[in-house]
PDB file of C-alpha atoms in Angstrom:
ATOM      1  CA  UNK A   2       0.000   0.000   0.000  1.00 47.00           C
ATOM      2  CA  UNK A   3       2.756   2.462   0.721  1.00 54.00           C
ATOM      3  CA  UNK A   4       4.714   1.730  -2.646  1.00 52.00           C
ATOM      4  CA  UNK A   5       1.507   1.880  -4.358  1.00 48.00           C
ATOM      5  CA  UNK A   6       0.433   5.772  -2.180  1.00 46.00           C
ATOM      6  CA  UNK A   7       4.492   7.051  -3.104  1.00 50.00           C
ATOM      7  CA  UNK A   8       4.331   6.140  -6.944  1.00 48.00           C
ATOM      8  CA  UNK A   9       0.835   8.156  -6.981  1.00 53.00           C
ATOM      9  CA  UNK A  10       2.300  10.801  -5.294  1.00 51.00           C
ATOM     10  CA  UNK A  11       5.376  10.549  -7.660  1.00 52.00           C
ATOM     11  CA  UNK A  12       3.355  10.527 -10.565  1.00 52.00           C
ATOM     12  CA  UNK A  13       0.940  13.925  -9.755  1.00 56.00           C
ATOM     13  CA  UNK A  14       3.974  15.920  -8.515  1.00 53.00           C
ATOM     14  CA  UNK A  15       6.092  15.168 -11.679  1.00 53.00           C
ATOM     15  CA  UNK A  16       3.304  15.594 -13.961  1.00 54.00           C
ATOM     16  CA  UNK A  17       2.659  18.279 -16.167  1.00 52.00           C
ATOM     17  CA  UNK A  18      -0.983  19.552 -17.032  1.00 51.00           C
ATOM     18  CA  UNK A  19      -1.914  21.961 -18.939  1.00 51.00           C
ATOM     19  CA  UNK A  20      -5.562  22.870 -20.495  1.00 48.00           C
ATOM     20  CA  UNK A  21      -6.138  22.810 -24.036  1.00 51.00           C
ATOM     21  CA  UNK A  22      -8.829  24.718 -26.465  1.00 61.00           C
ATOM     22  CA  UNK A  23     -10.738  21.668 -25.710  1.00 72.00           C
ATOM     23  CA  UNK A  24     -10.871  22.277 -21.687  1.00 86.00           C
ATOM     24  CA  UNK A  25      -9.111  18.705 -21.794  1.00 92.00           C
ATOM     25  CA  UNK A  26      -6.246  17.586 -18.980  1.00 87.00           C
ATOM     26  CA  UNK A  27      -3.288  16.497 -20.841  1.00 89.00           C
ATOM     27  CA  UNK A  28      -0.321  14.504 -18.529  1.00 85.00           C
ATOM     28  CA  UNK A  29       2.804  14.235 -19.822  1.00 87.00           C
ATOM     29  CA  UNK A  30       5.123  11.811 -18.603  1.00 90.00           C
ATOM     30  CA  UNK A  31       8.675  13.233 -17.492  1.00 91.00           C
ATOM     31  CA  UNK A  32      10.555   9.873 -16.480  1.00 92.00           C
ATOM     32  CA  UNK A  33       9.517   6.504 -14.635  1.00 93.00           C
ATOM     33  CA  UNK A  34      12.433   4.109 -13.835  1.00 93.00           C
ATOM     34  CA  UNK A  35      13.647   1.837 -11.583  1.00 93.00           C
ATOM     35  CA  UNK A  36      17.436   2.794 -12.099  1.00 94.00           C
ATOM     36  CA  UNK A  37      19.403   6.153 -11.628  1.00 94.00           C
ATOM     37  CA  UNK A  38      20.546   8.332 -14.736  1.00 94.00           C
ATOM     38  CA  UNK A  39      23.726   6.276 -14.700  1.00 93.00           C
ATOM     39  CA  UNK A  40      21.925   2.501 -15.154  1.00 93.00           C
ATOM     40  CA  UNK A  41      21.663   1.615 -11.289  1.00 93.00           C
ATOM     41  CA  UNK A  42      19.354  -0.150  -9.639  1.00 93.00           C
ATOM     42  CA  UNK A  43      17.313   2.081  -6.945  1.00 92.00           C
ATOM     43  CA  UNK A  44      16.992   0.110  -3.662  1.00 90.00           C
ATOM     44  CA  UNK A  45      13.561  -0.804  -2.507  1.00 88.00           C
ATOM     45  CA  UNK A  46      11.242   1.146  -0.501  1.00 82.00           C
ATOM     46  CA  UNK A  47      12.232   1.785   2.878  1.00 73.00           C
ATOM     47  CA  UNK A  48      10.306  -0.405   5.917  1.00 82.00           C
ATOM     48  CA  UNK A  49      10.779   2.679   8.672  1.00 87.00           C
ATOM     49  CA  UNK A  50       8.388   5.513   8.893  1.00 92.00           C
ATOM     50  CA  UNK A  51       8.535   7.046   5.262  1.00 92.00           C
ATOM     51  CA  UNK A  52       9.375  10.701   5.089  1.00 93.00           C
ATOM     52  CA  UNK A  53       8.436  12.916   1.987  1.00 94.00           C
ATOM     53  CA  UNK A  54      11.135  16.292   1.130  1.00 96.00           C
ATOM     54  CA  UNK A  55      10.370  18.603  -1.964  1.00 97.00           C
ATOM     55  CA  UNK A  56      13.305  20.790  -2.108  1.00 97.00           C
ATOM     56  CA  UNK A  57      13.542  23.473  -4.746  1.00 98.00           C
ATOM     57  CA  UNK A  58      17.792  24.327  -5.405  1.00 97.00           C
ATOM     58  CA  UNK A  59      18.999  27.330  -6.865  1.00 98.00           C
ATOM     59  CA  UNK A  60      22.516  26.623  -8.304  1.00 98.00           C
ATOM     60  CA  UNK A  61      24.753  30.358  -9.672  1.00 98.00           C
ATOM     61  CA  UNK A  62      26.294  30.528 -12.577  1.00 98.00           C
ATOM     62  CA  UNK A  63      29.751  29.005 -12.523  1.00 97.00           C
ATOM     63  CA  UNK A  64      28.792  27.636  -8.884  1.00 97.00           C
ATOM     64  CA  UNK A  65      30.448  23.923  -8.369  1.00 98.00           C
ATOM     65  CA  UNK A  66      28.373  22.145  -5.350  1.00 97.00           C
ATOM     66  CA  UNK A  67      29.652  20.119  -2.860  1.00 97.00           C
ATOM     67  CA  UNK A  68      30.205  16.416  -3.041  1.00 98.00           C
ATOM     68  CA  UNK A  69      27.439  14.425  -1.496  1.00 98.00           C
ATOM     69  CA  UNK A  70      25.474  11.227  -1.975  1.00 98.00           C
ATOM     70  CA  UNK A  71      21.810  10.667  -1.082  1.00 97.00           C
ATOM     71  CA  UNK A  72      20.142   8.484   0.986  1.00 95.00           C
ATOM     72  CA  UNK A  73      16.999   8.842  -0.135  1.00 96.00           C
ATOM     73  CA  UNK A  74      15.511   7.509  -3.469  1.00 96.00           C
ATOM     74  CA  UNK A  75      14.941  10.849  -5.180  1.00 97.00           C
ATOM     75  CA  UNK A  76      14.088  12.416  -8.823  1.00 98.00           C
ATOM     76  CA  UNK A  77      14.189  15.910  -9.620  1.00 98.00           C
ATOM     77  CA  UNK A  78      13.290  18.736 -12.894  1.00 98.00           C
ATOM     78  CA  UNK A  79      15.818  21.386 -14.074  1.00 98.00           C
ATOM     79  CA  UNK A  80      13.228  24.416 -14.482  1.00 98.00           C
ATOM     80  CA  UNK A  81      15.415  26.775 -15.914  1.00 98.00           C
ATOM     81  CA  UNK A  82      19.289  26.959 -17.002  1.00 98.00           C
ATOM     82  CA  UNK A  83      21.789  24.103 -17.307  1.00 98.00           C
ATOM     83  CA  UNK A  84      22.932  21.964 -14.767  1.00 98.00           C
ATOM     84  CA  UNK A  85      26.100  19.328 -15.491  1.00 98.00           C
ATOM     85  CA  UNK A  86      25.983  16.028 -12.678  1.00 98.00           C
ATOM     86  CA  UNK A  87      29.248  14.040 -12.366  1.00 98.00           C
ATOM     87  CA  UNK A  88      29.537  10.827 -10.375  1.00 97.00           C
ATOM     88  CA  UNK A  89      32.781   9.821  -8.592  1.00 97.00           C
ATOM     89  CA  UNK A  90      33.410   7.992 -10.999  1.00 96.00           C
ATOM     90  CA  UNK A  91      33.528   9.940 -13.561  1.00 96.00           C
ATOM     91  CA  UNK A  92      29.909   8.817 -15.332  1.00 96.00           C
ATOM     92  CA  UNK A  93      28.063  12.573 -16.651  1.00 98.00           C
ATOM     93  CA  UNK A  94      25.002  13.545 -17.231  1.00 98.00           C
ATOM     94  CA  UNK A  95      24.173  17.242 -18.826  1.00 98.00           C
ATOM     95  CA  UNK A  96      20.707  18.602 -17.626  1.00 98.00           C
ATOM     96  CA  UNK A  97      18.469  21.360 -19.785  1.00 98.00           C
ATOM     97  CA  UNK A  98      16.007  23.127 -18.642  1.00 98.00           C
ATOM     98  CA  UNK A  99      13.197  21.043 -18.730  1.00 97.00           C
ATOM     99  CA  UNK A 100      14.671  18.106 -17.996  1.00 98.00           C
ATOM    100  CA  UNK A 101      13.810  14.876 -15.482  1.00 98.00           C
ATOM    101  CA  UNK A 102      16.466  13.304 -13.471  1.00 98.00           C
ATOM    102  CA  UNK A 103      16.460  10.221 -11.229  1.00 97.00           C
ATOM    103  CA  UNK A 104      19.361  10.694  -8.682  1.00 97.00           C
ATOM    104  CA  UNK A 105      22.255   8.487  -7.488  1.00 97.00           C
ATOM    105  CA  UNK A 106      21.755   6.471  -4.944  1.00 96.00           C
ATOM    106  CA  UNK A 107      24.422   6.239  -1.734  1.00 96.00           C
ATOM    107  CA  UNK A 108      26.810   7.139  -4.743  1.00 97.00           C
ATOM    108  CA  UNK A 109      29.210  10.535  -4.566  1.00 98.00           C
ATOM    109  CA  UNK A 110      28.415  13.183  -6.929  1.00 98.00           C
ATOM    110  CA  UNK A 111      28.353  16.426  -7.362  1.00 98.00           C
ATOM    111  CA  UNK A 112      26.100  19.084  -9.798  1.00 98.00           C
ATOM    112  CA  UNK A 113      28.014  22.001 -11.529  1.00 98.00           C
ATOM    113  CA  UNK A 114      26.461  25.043 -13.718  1.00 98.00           C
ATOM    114  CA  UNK A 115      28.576  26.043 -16.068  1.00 96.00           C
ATOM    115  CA  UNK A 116      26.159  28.302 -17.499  1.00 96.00           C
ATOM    116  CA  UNK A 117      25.201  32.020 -17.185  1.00 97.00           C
ATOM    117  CA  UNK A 118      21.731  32.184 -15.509  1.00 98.00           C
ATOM    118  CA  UNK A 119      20.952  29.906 -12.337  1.00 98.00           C
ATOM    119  CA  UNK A 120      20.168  26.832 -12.598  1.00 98.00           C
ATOM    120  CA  UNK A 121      16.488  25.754 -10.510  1.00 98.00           C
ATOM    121  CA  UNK A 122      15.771  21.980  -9.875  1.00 98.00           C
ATOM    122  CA  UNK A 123      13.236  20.935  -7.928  1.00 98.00           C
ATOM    123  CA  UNK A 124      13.655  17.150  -6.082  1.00 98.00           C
ATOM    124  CA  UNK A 125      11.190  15.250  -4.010  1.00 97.00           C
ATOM    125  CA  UNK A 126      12.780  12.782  -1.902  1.00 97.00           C
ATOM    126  CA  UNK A 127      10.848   9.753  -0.608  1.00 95.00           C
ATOM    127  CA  UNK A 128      12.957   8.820   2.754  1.00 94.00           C
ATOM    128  CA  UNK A 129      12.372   7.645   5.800  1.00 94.00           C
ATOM    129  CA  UNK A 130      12.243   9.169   9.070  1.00 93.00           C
ATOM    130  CA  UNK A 131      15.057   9.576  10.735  1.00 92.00           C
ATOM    131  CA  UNK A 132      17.520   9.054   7.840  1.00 93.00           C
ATOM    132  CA  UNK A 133      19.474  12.354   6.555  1.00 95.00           C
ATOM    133  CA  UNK A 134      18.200  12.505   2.940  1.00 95.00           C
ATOM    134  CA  UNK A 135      21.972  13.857   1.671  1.00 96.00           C
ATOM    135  CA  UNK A 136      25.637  13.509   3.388  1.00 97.00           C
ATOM    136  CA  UNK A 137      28.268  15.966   2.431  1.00 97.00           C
ATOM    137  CA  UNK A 138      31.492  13.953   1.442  1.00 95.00           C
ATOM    138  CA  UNK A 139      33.606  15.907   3.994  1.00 87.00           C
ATOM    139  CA  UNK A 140      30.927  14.829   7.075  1.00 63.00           C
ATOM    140  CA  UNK A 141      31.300  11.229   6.613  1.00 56.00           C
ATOM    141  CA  UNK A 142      35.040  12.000   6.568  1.00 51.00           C
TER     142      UNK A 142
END
């Protein structure tokens, strides 16, 4: 019942809707997988109390974030500007505005925009209580 109440909850947040001449809802699906952008398999649900983040990130121009790894299955959309993700080991993946992503899991990355407006991504994490939903490399240190 819980898988089945997050993947409904996954699908209406990263939907898009928009009304036609018609008055009619269209849905548009952005991603649905079972592995991260780099071919990994996502672990399975967690069994502890479930815990449900939205974040919205604004990344500057030339701005290099931190390296971190999530512990939290999590997907995201790059709203506007450009967004480059790099693993640790080495894999890439170059975001556009517009967009999906399904993150690494309990893998080091890091974002960078190399671009000249921010970059916005918004991410819903489905964690569970108690569980940070990101480390920063140098805490685990």
């Amino acid at each position: 019942m819980k898988n089945i109440f997050l993947l409904g909850l996954f699908i209406g947040l990263f939907s898009c809707e928009k009304v036609d001449a018609s008055g009619e809802i269209e849905v548009i699906k952005l991603v649905e997988s079972s592995t991260s952008w780099n071919g990994d398999k996502l672990p399975s649900y967690p069994e502890k109390e479930p815990k449900l983040s939205i974040l919205k990130f604004t990344i500057p121009p030339n701005t290099k974030m931190q390296m971190h790894k999530h512990l939290a299955i999590n997907a995201g959309v790059l709203v506007k500007g450009e967004l480059m993700v790099i693993s640790e080991y080495a894999d890439t993946l170059f975001l556009k505005e517009g967009d999906p992503i399904v993150e690494l899991y309990d893998t080091w990355h890091f974002g960078e925009n190399l671009g000249s407006v921010p970059a916005e991504i918004i991410v819903f994490y489905a964690g569970e209580e108690g569980t940070p939903i990101t480390i920063l490399k140098n805490e685990e240190e």
